[in-house]
Amino acid sequence: MEGETFGLVGESGSGKSTIARVITGLYPPHEGQIIFEGIDLTALKSEHERRPFRRAMQMVFQNPYSSLNPRMKVADIIAEPIRFHQLADNERQIQGIVGDLLDHVGLGRKAGVKYPHEFSGGQRQRISIARALATRPRLLICDEPTSALDVSVQAQILNLLKDLQQELKLTMLFISHDLPVIRQMCDRIGVMQKGTLLEVAKTEDLFLSPQHEYSRKLISLMPEFKGMSRAGLEIVTE
């Protein structure tokens, strides 16, 4: 639904990433339909017809190390989709948009003159997010966007995505096998196994009362921290 974050969860190989790539047109579907804002994207024959929808959907990939061209400066990486979709009148306008996006994701405009290898994994994922937002998409697909990052950085990226969604009124498809992350990020969740959608439910309904046996099994594997000792955690003040 427009404005919501829909989570897709399931074990590795269940088809989550394939779904994302089919929606964005990276993989052609063998059968079925992809309906976006009432239009069947699978019925569009030409690249000219598909282009507006490619602009309206953007994707943040799992690995920030392999999804950025190492030979391009950050400003050019972010500017590439703006130039491709002709979203600015001149180069000065493009650089202004790129600078605003870098500010938005917390890197600052000066980051634009550097190369991807000069940044940490979390910073590179921020660059990927800025690039995805460059076309002003209505649907942002996040495919395991934090799984390649250190735990300490994951929360920063998740909070950034949440803030951006609220500010830009984005609709998000959020794919992960990490149930606590899915619970934090999503309004509704679909549970997948072997290419089949087994259950769709509101987030808390799924976690408190899963209907499908596979969903119950997944949730039972979540770590619980009830009753843990707090010994050594208290801060002693003198």
PDB file of N, CA and C in Angstrom, residues 45-144:
ATOM      1  N   LYS A  45       5.914  -3.221 -23.526  1.00  0.00           N
ATOM      2  CA  LYS A  45       6.817  -3.895 -24.465  1.00  0.00           C
ATOM      3  C   LYS A  45       8.132  -3.155 -24.711  1.00  0.00           C
ATOM      4  N   SER A  46       8.084  -1.837 -24.702  1.00  0.00           N
ATOM      5  CA  SER A  46       9.271  -1.077 -25.106  1.00  0.00           C
ATOM      6  C   SER A  46       9.958  -0.440 -23.899  1.00  0.00           C
ATOM      7  N   GLU A  47      11.242  -0.167 -24.051  1.00  0.00           N
ATOM      8  CA  GLU A  47      12.006   0.520 -23.007  1.00  0.00           C
ATOM      9  C   GLU A  47      11.446   1.925 -22.784  1.00  0.00           C
ATOM     10  N   HIS A  48      10.961   2.549 -23.839  1.00  0.00           N
ATOM     11  CA  HIS A  48      10.372   3.888 -23.729  1.00  0.00           C
ATOM     12  C   HIS A  48       9.170   3.869 -22.791  1.00  0.00           C
ATOM     13  N   GLU A  49       8.351   2.800 -22.855  1.00  0.00           N
ATOM     14  CA  GLU A  49       7.185   2.679 -21.972  1.00  0.00           C
ATOM     15  C   GLU A  49       7.608   2.376 -20.536  1.00  0.00           C
ATOM     16  N   ARG A  50       8.683   1.602 -20.381  1.00  0.00           N
ATOM     17  CA  ARG A  50       9.107   1.175 -19.038  1.00  0.00           C
ATOM     18  C   ARG A  50       9.862   2.258 -18.277  1.00  0.00           C
ATOM     19  N   ARG A  51      10.488   3.166 -18.995  1.00  0.00           N
ATOM     20  CA  ARG A  51      11.415   4.107 -18.352  1.00  0.00           C
ATOM     21  C   ARG A  51      10.793   4.910 -17.202  1.00  0.00           C
ATOM     22  N   PRO A  52       9.575   5.472 -17.350  1.00  0.00           N
ATOM     23  CA  PRO A  52       9.003   6.227 -16.222  1.00  0.00           C
ATOM     24  C   PRO A  52       8.850   5.374 -14.960  1.00  0.00           C
ATOM     25  N   PHE A  53       8.606   4.071 -15.156  1.00  0.00           N
ATOM     26  CA  PHE A  53       8.425   3.191 -13.997  1.00  0.00           C
ATOM     27  C   PHE A  53       9.767   2.801 -13.389  1.00  0.00           C
ATOM     28  N   ARG A  54      10.787   2.704 -14.223  1.00  0.00           N
ATOM     29  CA  ARG A  54      12.139   2.464 -13.698  1.00  0.00           C
ATOM     30  C   ARG A  54      12.564   3.637 -12.819  1.00  0.00           C
ATOM     31  N   ARG A  55      12.192   4.826 -13.234  1.00  0.00           N
ATOM     32  CA  ARG A  55      12.512   6.010 -12.436  1.00  0.00           C
ATOM     33  C   ARG A  55      11.736   5.993 -11.113  1.00  0.00           C
ATOM     34  N   ALA A  56      10.480   5.527 -11.159  1.00  0.00           N
ATOM     35  CA  ALA A  56       9.621   5.559  -9.965  1.00  0.00           C
ATOM     36  C   ALA A  56       9.991   4.484  -8.946  1.00  0.00           C
ATOM     37  N   MET A  57      10.770   3.470  -9.370  1.00  0.00           N
ATOM     38  CA  MET A  57      11.205   2.398  -8.462  1.00  0.00           C
ATOM     39  C   MET A  57      12.724   2.380  -8.418  1.00  0.00           C
ATOM     40  N   GLN A  58      13.277   2.397  -7.234  1.00  0.00           N
ATOM     41  CA  GLN A  58      14.726   2.304  -7.102  1.00  0.00           C
ATOM     42  C   GLN A  58      15.063   1.272  -6.024  1.00  0.00           C
ATOM     43  N   MET A  59      16.306   0.793  -6.073  1.00  0.00           N
ATOM     44  CA  MET A  59      16.681  -0.325  -5.215  1.00  0.00           C
ATOM     45  C   MET A  59      17.993  -0.033  -4.493  1.00  0.00           C
ATOM     46  N   VAL A  60      18.036  -0.401  -3.220  1.00  0.00           N
ATOM     47  CA  VAL A  60      19.275  -0.373  -2.437  1.00  0.00           C
ATOM     48  C   VAL A  60      19.696  -1.823  -2.253  1.00  0.00           C
ATOM     49  N   PHE A  61      20.892  -2.156  -2.743  1.00  0.00           N
ATOM     50  CA  PHE A  61      21.333  -3.545  -2.749  1.00  0.00           C
ATOM     51  C   PHE A  61      22.028  -3.923  -1.441  1.00  0.00           C
ATOM     52  N   GLN A  62      22.229  -5.214  -1.300  1.00  0.00           N
ATOM     53  CA  GLN A  62      22.771  -5.768  -0.062  1.00  0.00           C
ATOM     54  C   GLN A  62      24.208  -5.337   0.199  1.00  0.00           C
ATOM     55  N   ASN A  63      25.038  -5.402  -0.837  1.00  0.00           N
ATOM     56  CA  ASN A  63      26.475  -5.218  -0.622  1.00  0.00           C
ATOM     57  C   ASN A  63      26.943  -3.845  -1.099  1.00  0.00           C
ATOM     58  N   PRO A  64      27.256  -2.938  -0.182  1.00  0.00           N
ATOM     59  CA  PRO A  64      27.686  -1.602  -0.593  1.00  0.00           C
ATOM     60  C   PRO A  64      29.080  -1.582  -1.208  1.00  0.00           C
ATOM     61  N   TYR A  65      29.785  -2.712  -1.135  1.00  0.00           N
ATOM     62  CA  TYR A  65      31.135  -2.776  -1.707  1.00  0.00           C
ATOM     63  C   TYR A  65      31.092  -3.103  -3.206  1.00  0.00           C
ATOM     64  N   SER A  66      30.106  -3.882  -3.630  1.00  0.00           N
ATOM     65  CA  SER A  66      30.043  -4.296  -5.033  1.00  0.00           C
ATOM     66  C   SER A  66      29.026  -3.504  -5.847  1.00  0.00           C
ATOM     67  N   SER A  67      28.167  -2.720  -5.192  1.00  0.00           N
ATOM     68  CA  SER A  67      27.099  -2.040  -5.932  1.00  0.00           C
ATOM     69  C   SER A  67      27.483  -0.631  -6.386  1.00  0.00           C
ATOM     70  N   LEU A  68      28.712  -0.193  -6.054  1.00  0.00           N
ATOM     71  CA  LEU A  68      29.176   1.129  -6.487  1.00  0.00           C
ATOM     72  C   LEU A  68      30.380   0.971  -7.409  1.00  0.00           C
ATOM     73  N   ASN A  69      30.404   1.740  -8.498  1.00  0.00           N
ATOM     74  CA  ASN A  69      31.521   1.688  -9.442  1.00  0.00           C
ATOM     75  C   ASN A  69      32.761   2.320  -8.807  1.00  0.00           C
ATOM     76  N   PRO A  70      33.828   1.532  -8.581  1.00  0.00           N
ATOM     77  CA  PRO A  70      35.001   2.069  -7.880  1.00  0.00           C
ATOM     78  C   PRO A  70      35.767   3.120  -8.662  1.00  0.00           C
ATOM     79  N   ARG A  71      35.517   3.205  -9.982  1.00  0.00           N
ATOM     80  CA  ARG A  71      36.257   4.156 -10.826  1.00  0.00           C
ATOM     81  C   ARG A  71      35.577   5.522 -10.912  1.00  0.00           C
ATOM     82  N   MET A  72      34.382   5.620 -10.361  1.00  0.00           N
ATOM     83  CA  MET A  72      33.637   6.877 -10.435  1.00  0.00           C
ATOM     84  C   MET A  72      33.665   7.619  -9.104  1.00  0.00           C
ATOM     85  N   LYS A  73      33.757   8.927  -9.174  1.00  0.00           N
ATOM     86  CA  LYS A  73      33.629   9.731  -7.961  1.00  0.00           C
ATOM     87  C   LYS A  73      32.177   9.662  -7.469  1.00  0.00           C
ATOM     88  N   VAL A  74      32.022   9.865  -6.175  1.00  0.00           N
ATOM     89  CA  VAL A  74      30.706   9.734  -5.549  1.00  0.00           C
ATOM     90  C   VAL A  74      29.674  10.655  -6.204  1.00  0.00           C
ATOM     91  N   ALA A  75      30.063  11.887  -6.514  1.00  0.00           N
ATOM     92  CA  ALA A  75      29.122  12.836  -7.133  1.00  0.00           C
ATOM     93  C   ALA A  75      28.620  12.312  -8.473  1.00  0.00           C
ATOM     94  N   ASP A  76      29.505  11.655  -9.243  1.00  0.00           N
ATOM     95  CA  ASP A  76      29.096  11.122 -10.551  1.00  0.00           C
ATOM     96  C   ASP A  76      28.214   9.885 -10.398  1.00  0.00           C
ATOM     97  N   ILE A  77      28.485   9.092  -9.365  1.00  0.00           N
ATOM     98  CA  ILE A  77      27.648   7.914  -9.093  1.00  0.00           C
ATOM     99  C   ILE A  77      26.208   8.348  -8.832  1.00  0.00           C
ATOM    100  N   ILE A  78      26.049   9.385  -8.007  1.00  0.00           N
ATOM    101  CA  ILE A  78      24.704   9.856  -7.653  1.00  0.00           C
ATOM    102  C   ILE A  78      24.068  10.603  -8.823  1.00  0.00           C
ATOM    103  N   ALA A  79      24.892  11.290  -9.608  1.00  0.00           N
ATOM    104  CA  ALA A  79      24.365  12.077 -10.731  1.00  0.00           C
ATOM    105  C   ALA A  79      23.930  11.209 -11.909  1.00  0.00           C
ATOM    106  N   GLU A  80      24.476   9.996 -11.999  1.00  0.00           N
ATOM    107  CA  GLU A  80      24.218   9.145 -13.168  1.00  0.00           C
ATOM    108  C   GLU A  80      22.728   8.952 -13.448  1.00  0.00           C
ATOM    109  N   PRO A  81      21.903   8.560 -12.446  1.00  0.00           N
ATOM    110  CA  PRO A  81      20.472   8.395 -12.750  1.00  0.00           C
ATOM    111  C   PRO A  81      19.766   9.717 -13.064  1.00  0.00           C
ATOM    112  N   ILE A  82      20.272  10.824 -12.522  1.00  0.00           N
ATOM    113  CA  ILE A  82      19.677  12.132 -12.832  1.00  0.00           C
ATOM    114  C   ILE A  82      19.909  12.450 -14.305  1.00  0.00           C
ATOM    115  N   ARG A  83      21.120  12.184 -14.781  1.00  0.00           N
ATOM    116  CA  ARG A  83      21.434  12.433 -16.203  1.00  0.00           C
ATOM    117  C   ARG A  83      20.655  11.470 -17.106  1.00  0.00           C
ATOM    118  N   PHE A  84      20.611  10.194 -16.705  1.00  0.00           N
ATOM    119  CA  PHE A  84      19.952   9.184 -17.542  1.00  0.00           C
ATOM    120  C   PHE A  84      18.476   9.520 -17.739  1.00  0.00           C
ATOM    121  N   HIS A  85      17.813   9.938 -16.661  1.00  0.00           N
ATOM    122  CA  HIS A  85      16.378  10.236 -16.745  1.00  0.00           C
ATOM    123  C   HIS A  85      16.102  11.704 -17.071  1.00  0.00           C
ATOM    124  N   GLN A  86      17.179  12.472 -17.305  1.00  0.00           N
ATOM    125  CA  GLN A  86      17.055  13.887 -17.711  1.00  0.00           C
ATOM    126  C   GLN A  86      16.177  14.675 -16.734  1.00  0.00           C
ATOM    127  N   LEU A  87      16.576  14.621 -15.465  1.00  0.00           N
ATOM    128  CA  LEU A  87      15.779  15.250 -14.405  1.00  0.00           C
ATOM    129  C   LEU A  87      16.263  16.651 -14.048  1.00  0.00           C
ATOM    130  N   ALA A  88      17.279  17.146 -14.739  1.00  0.00           N
ATOM    131  CA  ALA A  88      17.779  18.496 -14.480  1.00  0.00           C
ATOM    132  C   ALA A  88      18.076  19.192 -15.795  1.00  0.00           C
ATOM    133  N   ASP A  89      18.024  20.520 -15.782  1.00  0.00           N
ATOM    134  CA  ASP A  89      18.206  21.293 -17.010  1.00  0.00           C
ATOM    135  C   ASP A  89      19.664  21.499 -17.382  1.00  0.00           C
ATOM    136  N   ASN A  90      20.537  21.509 -16.370  1.00  0.00           N
ATOM    137  CA  ASN A  90      21.946  21.765 -16.652  1.00  0.00           C
ATOM    138  C   ASN A  90      22.830  21.150 -15.567  1.00  0.00           C
ATOM    139  N   GLU A  91      24.137  21.193 -15.788  1.00  0.00           N
ATOM    140  CA  GLU A  91      25.089  20.548 -14.881  1.00  0.00           C
ATOM    141  C   GLU A  91      25.086  21.203 -13.499  1.00  0.00           C
ATOM    142  N   ARG A  92      24.889  22.498 -13.471  1.00  0.00           N
ATOM    143  CA  ARG A  92      24.854  23.190 -12.175  1.00  0.00           C
ATOM    144  C   ARG A  92      23.690  22.689 -11.323  1.00  0.00           C
ATOM    145  N   GLN A  93      22.543  22.486 -11.975  1.00  0.00           N
ATOM    146  CA  GLN A  93      21.368  21.963 -11.270  1.00  0.00           C
ATOM    147  C   GLN A  93      21.643  20.547 -10.754  1.00  0.00           C
ATOM    148  N   ILE A  94      22.289  19.733 -11.591  1.00  0.00           N
ATOM    149  CA  ILE A  94      22.626  18.358 -11.192  1.00  0.00           C
ATOM    150  C   ILE A  94      23.502  18.372  -9.952  1.00  0.00           C
ATOM    151  N   GLN A  95      24.540  19.208  -9.938  1.00  0.00           N
ATOM    152  CA  GLN A  95      25.443  19.262  -8.792  1.00  0.00           C
ATOM    153  C   GLN A  95      24.728  19.751  -7.535  1.00  0.00           C
ATOM    154  N   GLY A  96      23.757  20.635  -7.708  1.00  0.00           N
ATOM    155  CA  GLY A  96      22.958  21.095  -6.569  1.00  0.00           C
ATOM    156  C   GLY A  96      22.129  19.966  -5.968  1.00  0.00           C
ATOM    157  N   ILE A  97      21.510  19.146  -6.840  1.00  0.00           N
ATOM    158  CA  ILE A  97      20.708  18.004  -6.372  1.00  0.00           C
ATOM    159  C   ILE A  97      21.602  16.991  -5.665  1.00  0.00           C
ATOM    160  N   VAL A  98      22.774  16.700  -6.268  1.00  0.00           N
ATOM    161  CA  VAL A  98      23.709  15.743  -5.674  1.00  0.00           C
ATOM    162  C   VAL A  98      24.150  16.218  -4.285  1.00  0.00           C
ATOM    163  N   GLY A  99      24.468  17.505  -4.176  1.00  0.00           N
ATOM    164  CA  GLY A  99      24.874  18.056  -2.884  1.00  0.00           C
ATOM    165  C   GLY A  99      23.781  17.937  -1.843  1.00  0.00           C
ATOM    166  N   ASP A 100      22.542  18.224  -2.246  1.00  0.00           N
ATOM    167  CA  ASP A 100      21.406  18.104  -1.320  1.00  0.00           C
ATOM    168  C   ASP A 100      21.233  16.660  -0.852  1.00  0.00           C
ATOM    169  N   LEU A 101      21.390  15.705  -1.780  1.00  0.00           N
ATOM    170  CA  LEU A 101      21.239  14.289  -1.424  1.00  0.00           C
ATOM    171  C   LEU A 101      22.328  13.844  -0.455  1.00  0.00           C
ATOM    172  N   LEU A 102      23.555  14.278  -0.685  1.00  0.00           N
ATOM    173  CA  LEU A 102      24.659  13.930   0.219  1.00  0.00           C
ATOM    174  C   LEU A 102      24.424  14.516   1.614  1.00  0.00           C
ATOM    175  N   ASP A 103      23.894  15.726   1.661  1.00  0.00           N
ATOM    176  CA  ASP A 103      23.533  16.309   2.960  1.00  0.00           C
ATOM    177  C   ASP A 103      22.430  15.490   3.625  1.00  0.00           C
ATOM    178  N   HIS A 104      21.451  15.080   2.822  1.00  0.00           N
ATOM    179  CA  HIS A 104      20.294  14.335   3.331  1.00  0.00           C
ATOM    180  C   HIS A 104      20.708  13.032   4.005  1.00  0.00           C
ATOM    181  N   VAL A 105      21.684  12.344   3.423  1.00  0.00           N
ATOM    182  CA  VAL A 105      22.081  11.038   3.984  1.00  0.00           C
ATOM    183  C   VAL A 105      23.221  11.170   4.992  1.00  0.00           C
ATOM    184  N   GLY A 106      23.564  12.419   5.338  1.00  0.00           N
ATOM    185  CA  GLY A 106      24.507  12.649   6.426  1.00  0.00           C
ATOM    186  C   GLY A 106      25.973  12.560   6.062  1.00  0.00           C
ATOM    187  N   LEU A 107      26.312  12.658   4.784  1.00  0.00           N
ATOM    188  CA  LEU A 107      27.720  12.583   4.372  1.00  0.00           C
ATOM    189  C   LEU A 107      28.327  13.961   4.094  1.00  0.00           C
ATOM    190  N   GLY A 108      27.492  14.906   3.711  1.00  0.00           N
ATOM    191  CA  GLY A 108      27.983  16.244   3.404  1.00  0.00           C
ATOM    192  C   GLY A 108      28.459  16.367   1.966  1.00  0.00           C
ATOM    193  N   ARG A 109      28.409  17.572   1.433  1.00  0.00           N
ATOM    194  CA  ARG A 109      28.692  17.815   0.016  1.00  0.00           C
ATOM    195  C   ARG A 109      30.127  17.485  -0.372  1.00  0.00           C
ATOM    196  N   LYS A 110      31.058  17.636   0.555  1.00  0.00           N
ATOM    197  CA  LYS A 110      32.467  17.404   0.234  1.00  0.00           C
ATOM    198  C   LYS A 110      32.747  15.944  -0.107  1.00  0.00           C
ATOM    199  N   ALA A 111      31.827  15.051   0.297  1.00  0.00           N
ATOM    200  CA  ALA A 111      32.002  13.626  -0.015  1.00  0.00           C
ATOM    201  C   ALA A 111      31.962  13.361  -1.516  1.00  0.00           C
ATOM    202  N   GLY A 112      31.366  14.267  -2.273  1.00  0.00           N
ATOM    203  CA  GLY A 112      31.192  14.060  -3.703  1.00  0.00           C
ATOM    204  C   GLY A 112      32.472  13.964  -4.504  1.00  0.00           C
ATOM    205  N   VAL A 113      33.567  14.548  -4.012  1.00  0.00           N
ATOM    206  CA  VAL A 113      34.819  14.544  -4.780  1.00  0.00           C
ATOM    207  C   VAL A 113      35.667  13.302  -4.502  1.00  0.00           C
ATOM    208  N   LYS A 114      35.204  12.436  -3.598  1.00  0.00           N
ATOM    209  CA  LYS A 114      35.966  11.241  -3.230  1.00  0.00           C
ATOM    210  C   LYS A 114      35.479  10.023  -4.011  1.00  0.00           C
ATOM    211  N   TYR A 115      36.231   8.927  -3.869  1.00  0.00           N
ATOM    212  CA  TYR A 115      35.886   7.652  -4.498  1.00  0.00           C
ATOM    213  C   TYR A 115      35.330   6.689  -3.444  1.00  0.00           C
ATOM    214  N   PRO A 116      34.548   5.676  -3.869  1.00  0.00           N
ATOM    215  CA  PRO A 116      33.934   4.762  -2.903  1.00  0.00           C
ATOM    216  C   PRO A 116      34.918   4.105  -1.923  1.00  0.00           C
ATOM    217  N   HIS A 117      36.153   3.798  -2.388  1.00  0.00           N
ATOM    218  CA  HIS A 117      37.086   3.088  -1.510  1.00  0.00           C
ATOM    219  C   HIS A 117      37.536   3.934  -0.314  1.00  0.00           C
ATOM    220  N   GLU A 118      37.251   5.228  -0.358  1.00  0.00           N
ATOM    221  CA  GLU A 118      37.633   6.116   0.737  1.00  0.00           C
ATOM    222  C   GLU A 118      36.604   6.122   1.865  1.00  0.00           C
ATOM    223  N   PHE A 119      35.561   5.301   1.734  1.00  0.00           N
ATOM    224  CA  PHE A 119      34.482   5.291   2.715  1.00  0.00           C
ATOM    225  C   PHE A 119      34.323   3.921   3.355  1.00  0.00           C
ATOM    226  N   SER A 120      33.767   3.901   4.562  1.00  0.00           N
ATOM    227  CA  SER A 120      33.456   2.644   5.251  1.00  0.00           C
ATOM    228  C   SER A 120      32.206   2.021   4.627  1.00  0.00           C
ATOM    229  N   GLY A 121      31.888   0.795   5.052  1.00  0.00           N
ATOM    230  CA  GLY A 121      30.710   0.108   4.524  1.00  0.00           C
ATOM    231  C   GLY A 121      29.424   0.872   4.783  1.00  0.00           C
ATOM    232  N   GLY A 122      29.271   1.399   5.998  1.00  0.00           N
ATOM    233  CA  GLY A 122      28.064   2.156   6.323  1.00  0.00           C
ATOM    234  C   GLY A 122      27.948   3.420   5.503  1.00  0.00           C
ATOM    235  N   GLN A 123      29.087   4.087   5.292  1.00  0.00           N
ATOM    236  CA  GLN A 123      29.078   5.299   4.476  1.00  0.00           C
ATOM    237  C   GLN A 123      28.755   4.976   3.014  1.00  0.00           C
ATOM    238  N   ARG A 124      29.278   3.857   2.531  1.00  0.00           N
ATOM    239  CA  ARG A 124      28.974   3.460   1.148  1.00  0.00           C
ATOM    240  C   ARG A 124      27.492   3.163   0.975  1.00  0.00           C
ATOM    241  N   GLN A 125      26.895   2.569   2.005  1.00  0.00           N
ATOM    242  CA  GLN A 125      25.461   2.302   1.895  1.00  0.00           C
ATOM    243  C   GLN A 125      24.667   3.607   1.883  1.00  0.00           C
ATOM    244  N   ARG A 126      25.160   4.618   2.575  1.00  0.00           N
ATOM    245  CA  ARG A 126      24.524   5.938   2.507  1.00  0.00           C
ATOM    246  C   ARG A 126      24.622   6.515   1.090  1.00  0.00           C
ATOM    247  N   ILE A 127      25.764   6.279   0.430  1.00  0.00           N
ATOM    248  CA  ILE A 127      25.920   6.710  -0.963  1.00  0.00           C
ATOM    249  C   ILE A 127      24.901   5.975  -1.847  1.00  0.00           C
ATOM    250  N   SER A 128      24.748   4.672  -1.611  1.00  0.00           N
ATOM    251  CA  SER A 128      23.773   3.881  -2.382  1.00  0.00           C
ATOM    252  C   SER A 128      22.359   4.414  -2.191  1.00  0.00           C
ATOM    253  N   ILE A 129      22.039   4.801  -0.961  1.00  0.00           N
ATOM    254  CA  ILE A 129      20.704   5.339  -0.670  1.00  0.00           C
ATOM    255  C   ILE A 129      20.516   6.676  -1.387  1.00  0.00           C
ATOM    256  N   ALA A 130      21.561   7.522  -1.351  1.00  0.00           N
ATOM    257  CA  ALA A 130      21.479   8.816  -2.059  1.00  0.00           C
ATOM    258  C   ALA A 130      21.260   8.598  -3.548  1.00  0.00           C
ATOM    259  N   ARG A 131      21.980   7.624  -4.122  1.00  0.00           N
ATOM    260  CA  ARG A 131      21.810   7.320  -5.552  1.00  0.00           C
ATOM    261  C   ARG A 131      20.382   6.849  -5.837  1.00  0.00           C
ATOM    262  N   ALA A 132      19.850   5.998  -4.964  1.00  0.00           N
ATOM    263  CA  ALA A 132      18.488   5.483  -5.169  1.00  0.00           C
ATOM    264  C   ALA A 132      17.453   6.592  -5.085  1.00  0.00           C
ATOM    265  N   LEU A 133      17.711   7.603  -4.258  1.00  0.00           N
ATOM    266  CA  LEU A 133      16.753   8.694  -4.091  1.00  0.00           C
ATOM    267  C   LEU A 133      16.869   9.758  -5.185  1.00  0.00           C
ATOM    268  N   ALA A 134      17.909   9.660  -6.005  1.00  0.00           N
ATOM    269  CA  ALA A 134      18.190  10.708  -6.988  1.00  0.00           C
ATOM    270  C   ALA A 134      17.081  10.884  -8.017  1.00  0.00           C
ATOM    271  N   THR A 135      16.335   9.825  -8.306  1.00  0.00           N
ATOM    272  CA  THR A 135      15.248   9.932  -9.295  1.00  0.00           C
ATOM    273  C   THR A 135      13.909  10.305  -8.660  1.00  0.00           C
ATOM    274  N   ARG A 136      13.946  10.590  -7.355  1.00  0.00           N
ATOM    275  CA  ARG A 136      12.723  10.888  -6.588  1.00  0.00           C
ATOM    276  C   ARG A 136      11.702   9.747  -6.735  1.00  0.00           C
ATOM    277  N   PRO A 137      12.090   8.540  -6.355  1.00  0.00           N
ATOM    278  CA  PRO A 137      11.208   7.377  -6.561  1.00  0.00           C
ATOM    279  C   PRO A 137      10.003   7.401  -5.625  1.00  0.00           C
ATOM    280  N   ARG A 138       8.975   6.675  -6.025  1.00  0.00           N
ATOM    281  CA  ARG A 138       7.808   6.495  -5.162  1.00  0.00           C
ATOM    282  C   ARG A 138       7.906   5.170  -4.405  1.00  0.00           C
ATOM    283  N   LEU A 139       8.643   4.217  -4.977  1.00  0.00           N
ATOM    284  CA  LEU A 139       8.841   2.918  -4.330  1.00  0.00           C
ATOM    285  C   LEU A 139      10.335   2.672  -4.167  1.00  0.00           C
ATOM    286  N   LEU A 140      10.761   2.447  -2.937  1.00  0.00           N
ATOM    287  CA  LEU A 140      12.158   2.134  -2.656  1.00  0.00           C
ATOM    288  C   LEU A 140      12.235   0.684  -2.181  1.00  0.00           C
ATOM    289  N   ILE A 141      13.012  -0.125  -2.903  1.00  0.00           N
ATOM    290  CA  ILE A 141      13.175  -1.540  -2.543  1.00  0.00           C
ATOM    291  C   ILE A 141      14.529  -1.709  -1.865  1.00  0.00           C
ATOM    292  N   CYS A 142      14.502  -2.184  -0.650  1.00  0.00           N
ATOM    293  CA  CYS A 142      15.735  -2.393   0.126  1.00  0.00           C
ATOM    294  C   CYS A 142      15.952  -3.892   0.292  1.00  0.00           C
ATOM    295  N   ASP A 143      16.980  -4.406  -0.377  1.00  0.00           N
ATOM    296  CA  ASP A 143      17.251  -5.841  -0.364  1.00  0.00           C
ATOM    297  C   ASP A 143      18.383  -6.140   0.620  1.00  0.00           C
ATOM    298  N   GLU A 144      18.025  -6.547   1.819  1.00  0.00           N
ATOM    299  CA  GLU A 144      19.013  -6.825   2.881  1.00  0.00           C
ATOM    300  C   GLU A 144      20.009  -5.660   3.016  1.00  0.00           C
TER     301      GLU A 144
END
